[in-house]
mmCIF file of C-alpha atoms in Angstrom:
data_model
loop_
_atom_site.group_PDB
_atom_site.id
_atom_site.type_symbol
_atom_site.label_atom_id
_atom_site.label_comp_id
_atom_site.label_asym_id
_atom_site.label_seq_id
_atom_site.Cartn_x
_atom_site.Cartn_y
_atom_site.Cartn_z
ATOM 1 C CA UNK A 1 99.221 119.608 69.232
ATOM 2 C CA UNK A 2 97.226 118.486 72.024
ATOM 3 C CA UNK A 3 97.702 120.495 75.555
ATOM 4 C CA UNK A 4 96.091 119.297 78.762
ATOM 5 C CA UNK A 5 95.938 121.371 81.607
ATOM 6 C CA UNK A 6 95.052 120.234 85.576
ATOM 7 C CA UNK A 7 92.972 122.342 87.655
ATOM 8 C CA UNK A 8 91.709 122.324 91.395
ATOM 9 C CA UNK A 9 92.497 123.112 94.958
ATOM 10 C CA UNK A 10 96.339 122.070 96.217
ATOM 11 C CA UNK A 11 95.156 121.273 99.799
ATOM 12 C CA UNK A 12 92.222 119.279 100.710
ATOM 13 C CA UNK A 13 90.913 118.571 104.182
ATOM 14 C CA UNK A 14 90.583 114.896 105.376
ATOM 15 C CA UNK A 15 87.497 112.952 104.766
ATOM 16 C CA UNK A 16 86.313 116.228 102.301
ATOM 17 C CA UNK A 17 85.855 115.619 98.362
ATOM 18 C CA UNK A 18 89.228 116.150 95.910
ATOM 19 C CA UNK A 19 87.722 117.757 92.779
ATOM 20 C CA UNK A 20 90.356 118.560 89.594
ATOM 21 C CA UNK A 21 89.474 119.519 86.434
ATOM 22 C CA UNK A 22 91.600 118.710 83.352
ATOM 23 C CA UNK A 23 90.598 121.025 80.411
ATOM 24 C CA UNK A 24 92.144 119.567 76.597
ATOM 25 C CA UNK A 25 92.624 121.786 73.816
ATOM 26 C CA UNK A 26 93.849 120.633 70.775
ATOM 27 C CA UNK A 27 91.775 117.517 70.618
ATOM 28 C CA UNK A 28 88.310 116.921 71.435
ATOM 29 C CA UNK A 29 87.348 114.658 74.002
ATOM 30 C CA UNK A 30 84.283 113.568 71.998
ATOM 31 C CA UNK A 31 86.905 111.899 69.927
ATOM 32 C CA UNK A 32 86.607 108.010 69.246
ATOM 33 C CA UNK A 33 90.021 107.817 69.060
ATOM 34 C CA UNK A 34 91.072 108.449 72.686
ATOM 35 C CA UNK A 35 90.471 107.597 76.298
ATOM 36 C CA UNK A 36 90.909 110.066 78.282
ATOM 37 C CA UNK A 37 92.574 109.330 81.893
ATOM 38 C CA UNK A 38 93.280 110.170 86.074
ATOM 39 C CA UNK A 39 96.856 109.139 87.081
ATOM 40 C CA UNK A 40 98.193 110.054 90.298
ATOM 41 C CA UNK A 41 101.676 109.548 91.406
ATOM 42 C CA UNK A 42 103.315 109.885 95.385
ATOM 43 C CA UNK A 43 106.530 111.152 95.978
ATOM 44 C CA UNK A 44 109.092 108.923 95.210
ATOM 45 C CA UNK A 45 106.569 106.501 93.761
ATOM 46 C CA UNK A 46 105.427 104.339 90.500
ATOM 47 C CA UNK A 47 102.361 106.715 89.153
ATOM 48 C CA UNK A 48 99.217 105.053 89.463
ATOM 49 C CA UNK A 49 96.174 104.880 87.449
ATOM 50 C CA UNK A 50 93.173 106.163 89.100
ATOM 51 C CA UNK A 51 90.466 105.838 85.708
ATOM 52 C CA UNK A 52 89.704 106.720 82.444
ATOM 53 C CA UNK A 53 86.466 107.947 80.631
ATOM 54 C CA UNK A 54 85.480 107.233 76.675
ATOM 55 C CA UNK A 55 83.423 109.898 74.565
ATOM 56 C CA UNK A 56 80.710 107.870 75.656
ATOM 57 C CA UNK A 57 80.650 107.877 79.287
ATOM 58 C CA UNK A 58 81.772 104.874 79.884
ATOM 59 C CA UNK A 59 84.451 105.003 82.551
ATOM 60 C CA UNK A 60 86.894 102.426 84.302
ATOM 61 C CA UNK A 61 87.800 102.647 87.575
ATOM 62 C CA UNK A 62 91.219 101.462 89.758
ATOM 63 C CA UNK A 63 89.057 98.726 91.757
ATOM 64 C CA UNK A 64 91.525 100.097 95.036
ATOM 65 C CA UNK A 65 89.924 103.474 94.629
ATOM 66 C CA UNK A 66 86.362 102.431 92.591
ATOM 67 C CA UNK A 67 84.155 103.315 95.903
ATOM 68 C CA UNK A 68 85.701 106.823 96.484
ATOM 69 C CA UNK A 69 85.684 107.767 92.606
ATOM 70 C CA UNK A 70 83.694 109.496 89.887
ATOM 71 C CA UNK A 71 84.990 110.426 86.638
ATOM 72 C CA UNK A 72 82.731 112.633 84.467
ATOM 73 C CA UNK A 73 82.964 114.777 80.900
ATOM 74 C CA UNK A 74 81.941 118.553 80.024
ATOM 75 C CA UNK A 75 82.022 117.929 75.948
ATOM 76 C CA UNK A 76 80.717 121.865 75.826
ATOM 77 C CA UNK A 77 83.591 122.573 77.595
ATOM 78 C CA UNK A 78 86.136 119.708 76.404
ATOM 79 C CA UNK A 79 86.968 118.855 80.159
ATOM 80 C CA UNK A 80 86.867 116.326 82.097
ATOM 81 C CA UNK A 81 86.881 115.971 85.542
ATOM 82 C CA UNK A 82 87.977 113.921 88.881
ATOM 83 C CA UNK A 83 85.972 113.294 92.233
ATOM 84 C CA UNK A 84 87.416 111.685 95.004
ATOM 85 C CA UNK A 85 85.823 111.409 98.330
ATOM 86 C CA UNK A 86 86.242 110.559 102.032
ATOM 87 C CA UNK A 87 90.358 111.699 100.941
ATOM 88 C CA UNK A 88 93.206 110.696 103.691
ATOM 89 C CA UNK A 89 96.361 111.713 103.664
ATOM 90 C CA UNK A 90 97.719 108.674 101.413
ATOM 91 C CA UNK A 91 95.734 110.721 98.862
ATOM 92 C CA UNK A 92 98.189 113.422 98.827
ATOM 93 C CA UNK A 93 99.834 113.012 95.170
ATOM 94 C CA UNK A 94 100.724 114.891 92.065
ATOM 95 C CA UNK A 95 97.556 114.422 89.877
ATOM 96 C CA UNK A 96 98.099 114.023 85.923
ATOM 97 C CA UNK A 97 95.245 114.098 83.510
ATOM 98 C CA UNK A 98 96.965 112.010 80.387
ATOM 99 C CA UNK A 99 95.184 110.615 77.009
ATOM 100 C CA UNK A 100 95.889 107.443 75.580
ATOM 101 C CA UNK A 101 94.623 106.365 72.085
ATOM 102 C CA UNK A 102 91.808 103.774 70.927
ATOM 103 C CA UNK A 103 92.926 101.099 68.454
ATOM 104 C CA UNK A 104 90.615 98.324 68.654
ATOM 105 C CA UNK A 105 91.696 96.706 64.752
ATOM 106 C CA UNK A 106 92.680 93.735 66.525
ATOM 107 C CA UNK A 107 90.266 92.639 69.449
ATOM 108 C CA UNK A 108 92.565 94.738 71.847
ATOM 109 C CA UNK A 109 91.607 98.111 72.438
ATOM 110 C CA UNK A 110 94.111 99.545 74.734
ATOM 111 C CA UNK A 111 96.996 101.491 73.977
ATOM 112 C CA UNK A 112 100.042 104.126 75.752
ATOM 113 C CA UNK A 113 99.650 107.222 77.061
ATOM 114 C CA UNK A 114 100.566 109.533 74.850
ATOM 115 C CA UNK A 115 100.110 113.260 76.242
ATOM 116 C CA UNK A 116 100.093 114.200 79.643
ATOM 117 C CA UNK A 117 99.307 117.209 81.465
ATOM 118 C CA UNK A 118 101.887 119.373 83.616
ATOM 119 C CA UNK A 119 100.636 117.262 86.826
ATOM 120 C CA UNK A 120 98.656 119.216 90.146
ATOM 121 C CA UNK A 121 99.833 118.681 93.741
ATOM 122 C CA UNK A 122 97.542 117.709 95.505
ATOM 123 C CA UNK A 123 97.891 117.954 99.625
ATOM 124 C CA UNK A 124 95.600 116.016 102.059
ATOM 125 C CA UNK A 125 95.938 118.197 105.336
ATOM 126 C CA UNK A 126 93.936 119.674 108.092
ATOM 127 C CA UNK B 1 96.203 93.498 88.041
ATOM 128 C CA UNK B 2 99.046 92.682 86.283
ATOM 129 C CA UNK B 3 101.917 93.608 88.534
ATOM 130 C CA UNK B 4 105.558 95.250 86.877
ATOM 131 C CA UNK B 5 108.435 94.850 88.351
ATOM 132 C CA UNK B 6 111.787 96.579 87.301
ATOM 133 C CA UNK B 7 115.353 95.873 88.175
ATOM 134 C CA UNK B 8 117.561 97.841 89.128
ATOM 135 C CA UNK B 9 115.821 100.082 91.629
ATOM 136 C CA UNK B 10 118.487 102.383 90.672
ATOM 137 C CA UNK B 11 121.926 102.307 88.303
ATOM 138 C CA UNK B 12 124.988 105.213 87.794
ATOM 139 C CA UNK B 13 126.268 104.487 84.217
ATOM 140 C CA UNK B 14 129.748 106.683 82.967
ATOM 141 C CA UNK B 15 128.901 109.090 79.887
ATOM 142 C CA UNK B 16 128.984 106.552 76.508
ATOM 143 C CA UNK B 17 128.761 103.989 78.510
ATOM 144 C CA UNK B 18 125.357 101.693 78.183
ATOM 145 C CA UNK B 19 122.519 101.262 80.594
ATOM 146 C CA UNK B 20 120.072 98.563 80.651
ATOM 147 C CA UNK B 21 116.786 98.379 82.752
ATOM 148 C CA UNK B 22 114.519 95.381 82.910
ATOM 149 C CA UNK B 23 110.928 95.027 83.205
ATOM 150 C CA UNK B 24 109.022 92.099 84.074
ATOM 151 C CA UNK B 25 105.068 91.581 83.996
ATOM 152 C CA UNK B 26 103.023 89.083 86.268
ATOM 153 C CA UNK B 27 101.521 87.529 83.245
ATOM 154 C CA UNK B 28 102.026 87.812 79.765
ATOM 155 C CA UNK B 29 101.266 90.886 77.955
ATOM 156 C CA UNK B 30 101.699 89.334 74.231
ATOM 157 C CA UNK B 31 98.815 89.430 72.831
ATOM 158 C CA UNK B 32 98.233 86.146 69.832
ATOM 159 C CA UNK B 33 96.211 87.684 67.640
ATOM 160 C CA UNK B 34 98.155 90.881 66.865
ATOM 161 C CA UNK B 35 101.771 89.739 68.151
ATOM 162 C CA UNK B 36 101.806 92.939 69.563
ATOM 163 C CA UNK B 37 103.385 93.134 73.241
ATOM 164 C CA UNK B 38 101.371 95.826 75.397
ATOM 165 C CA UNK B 39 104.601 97.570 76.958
ATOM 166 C CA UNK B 40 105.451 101.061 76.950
ATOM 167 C CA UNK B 41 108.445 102.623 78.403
ATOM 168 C CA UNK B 42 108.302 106.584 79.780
ATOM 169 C CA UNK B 43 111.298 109.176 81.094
ATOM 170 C CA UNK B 44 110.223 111.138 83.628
ATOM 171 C CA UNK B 45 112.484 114.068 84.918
ATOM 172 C CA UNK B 46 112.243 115.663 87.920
ATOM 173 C CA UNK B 47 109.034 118.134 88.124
ATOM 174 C CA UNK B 48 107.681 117.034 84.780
ATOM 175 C CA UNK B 49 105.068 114.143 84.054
ATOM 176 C CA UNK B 50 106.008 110.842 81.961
ATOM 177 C CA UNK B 51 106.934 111.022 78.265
ATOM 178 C CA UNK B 52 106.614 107.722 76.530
ATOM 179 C CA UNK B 53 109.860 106.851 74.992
ATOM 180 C CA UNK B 54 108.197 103.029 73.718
ATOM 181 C CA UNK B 55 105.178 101.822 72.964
ATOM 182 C CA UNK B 56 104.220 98.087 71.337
ATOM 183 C CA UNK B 57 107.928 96.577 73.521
ATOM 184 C CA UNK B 58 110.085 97.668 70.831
ATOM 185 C CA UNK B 59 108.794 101.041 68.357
ATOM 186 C CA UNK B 60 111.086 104.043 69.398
ATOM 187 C CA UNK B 61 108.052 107.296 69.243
ATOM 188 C CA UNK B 62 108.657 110.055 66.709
ATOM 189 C CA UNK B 63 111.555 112.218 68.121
ATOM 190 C CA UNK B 64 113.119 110.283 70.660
ATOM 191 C CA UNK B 65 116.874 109.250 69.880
ATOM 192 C CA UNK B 66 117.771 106.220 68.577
ATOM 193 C CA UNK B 67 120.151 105.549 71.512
ATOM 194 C CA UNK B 68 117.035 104.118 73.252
ATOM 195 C CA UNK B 69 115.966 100.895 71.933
ATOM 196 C CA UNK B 70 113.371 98.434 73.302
ATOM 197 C CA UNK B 71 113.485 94.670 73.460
ATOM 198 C CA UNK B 72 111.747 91.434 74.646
ATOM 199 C CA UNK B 73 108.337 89.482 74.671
ATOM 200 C CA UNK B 74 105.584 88.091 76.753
ATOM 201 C CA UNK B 75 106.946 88.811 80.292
ATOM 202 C CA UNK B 76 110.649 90.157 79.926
ATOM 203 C CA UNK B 77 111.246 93.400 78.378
ATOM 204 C CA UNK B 78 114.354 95.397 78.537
ATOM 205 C CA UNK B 79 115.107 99.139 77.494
ATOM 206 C CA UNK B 80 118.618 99.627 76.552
ATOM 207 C CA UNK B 81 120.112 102.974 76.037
ATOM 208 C CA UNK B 82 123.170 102.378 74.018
ATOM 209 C CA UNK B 83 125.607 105.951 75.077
ATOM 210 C CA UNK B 84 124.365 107.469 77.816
ATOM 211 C CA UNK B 85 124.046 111.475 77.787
ATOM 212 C CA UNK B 86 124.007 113.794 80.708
ATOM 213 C CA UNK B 87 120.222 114.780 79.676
ATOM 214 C CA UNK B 88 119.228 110.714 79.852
ATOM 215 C CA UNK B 89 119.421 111.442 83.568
ATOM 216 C CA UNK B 90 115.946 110.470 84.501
ATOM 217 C CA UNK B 91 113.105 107.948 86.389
ATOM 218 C CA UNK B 92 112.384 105.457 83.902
ATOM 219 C CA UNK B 93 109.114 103.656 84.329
ATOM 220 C CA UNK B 94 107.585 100.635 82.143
ATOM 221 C CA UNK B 95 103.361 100.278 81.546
ATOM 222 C CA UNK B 96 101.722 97.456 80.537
ATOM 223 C CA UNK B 97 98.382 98.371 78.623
ATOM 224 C CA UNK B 98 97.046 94.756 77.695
ATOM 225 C CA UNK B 99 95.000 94.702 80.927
ATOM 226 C CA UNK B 100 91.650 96.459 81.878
ATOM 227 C CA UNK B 101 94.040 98.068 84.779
ATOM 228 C CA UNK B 102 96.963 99.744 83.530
ATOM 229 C CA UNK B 103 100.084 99.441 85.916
ATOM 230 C CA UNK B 104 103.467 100.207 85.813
ATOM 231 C CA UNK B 105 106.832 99.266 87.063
ATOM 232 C CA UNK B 106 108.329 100.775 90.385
ATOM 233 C CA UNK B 107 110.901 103.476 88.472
ATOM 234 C CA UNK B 108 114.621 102.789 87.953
ATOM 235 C CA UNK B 109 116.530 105.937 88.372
ATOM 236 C CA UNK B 110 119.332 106.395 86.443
ATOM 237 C CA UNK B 111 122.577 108.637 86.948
ATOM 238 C CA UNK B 112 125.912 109.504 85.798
#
């Protein structure tokens, strides 16, 4: 059964760099069969997808957030990790890390999010 | 993006009684060559992250009760949960996946 587990600092400064690290065990990020994602979600609010990273490297970005963030991949490890920069306080969020599966038999290679981590809160405050 | 919206923002439903929340997508998220809508439906409960109850409009996932059932095509979807239970109380939230940019609905909360 998969497990994914958020990692990082609660409170960030303004205008610093938001760094979380989401480490997966029972699956392997090198896996084919999975992308492997950044949602974030506000209080009160719908959650929001911030990106998502394939085995290899390739990565899609929110185009709202695409200048402030890097997603990158530990495979020795089996993490994968978030950078956001120049961070305001509309950045404060809970964090998820989540997977969703691959299934490209019909042109279409997008599917649901299927495991999610526990969620991090993050805090944007001086 | 494709943008979701849901209605109600919020409904209170009696124990047994039925609740129905409906989804609608900017564009259509039918895909022809696969018939497959690109719609998943999640519970989230307070301090806990998503759990898809939905995925492809309408296939319940393994373990989830068969009082939730999902419906509809192209733009309108609806979940229906047929006798509602005091641990149904929950956000509900609809995804679409058939875009590069996955979005999701605003929440509809739903109470007793």
């Amino acid at each position: 059964q998969v497990q994914l587990q958020e990692s990082g600092p609660g409170l960030v400064k303004p205008s610093q760099t938001l760094s979380l690290t989401c480490t997966v065990s029972g699956a392997s990020i090198s896996s084919v069969s999975y992308y492997w994602s950044w949602i974030r979600q506000p209080a009160g609010k719908r959650p929001e997808c911030i990106g998502r990273i394939y085995t290899s490297g390739a990565t899609n970005y929110n185009p709202s957030l695409k200048s402030r963030v890097v997603i990158s991949q530990d495979k020795s490890k089996n993490q994968f990790s978030l950078s956001l920069s120049s961070v305001t306080a509309a950045d404060t969020a809970v964090y998820y890390c989540a997977r969703a599966g691959v299934d490209c038999s019909n042109g279409l290679c997008y599917t649901w999010f299927d495991s999610w981590g526990q969620g991090t809160l993050v805090t944007v405050s001086s | 993006d494709i943008v979701m919206t849901q209605s109600p923002d919020s409904l209170a439903v009696s124990l047994g009684e039925r609740a129905t929340i409906n989804c609608k997508s900017s564009q259509s998220v039918l895909y022809g060559s696969n018939n497959k809508n690109y719609l998943a439906w999640y519970q989230q409960k307070p301090g806990q992250p998503p759990k898809v109850l939905i995925y492809w409009a309408s296939t319940r996932e393994s373990g989830v009760p068969d009082r939730f059932s999902g419906s509809g095509s192209g733009t309108d979807f609806t979940l229906t949960i047929s006798s509602l239970q005091a641990e149904d109380v929950a956000v509900y939230y609809c995804q679409q996946y058939y875009g590069t940019q996955w979005t999701f609905g605003q929440g509809t909360k739903v109470e007793i």
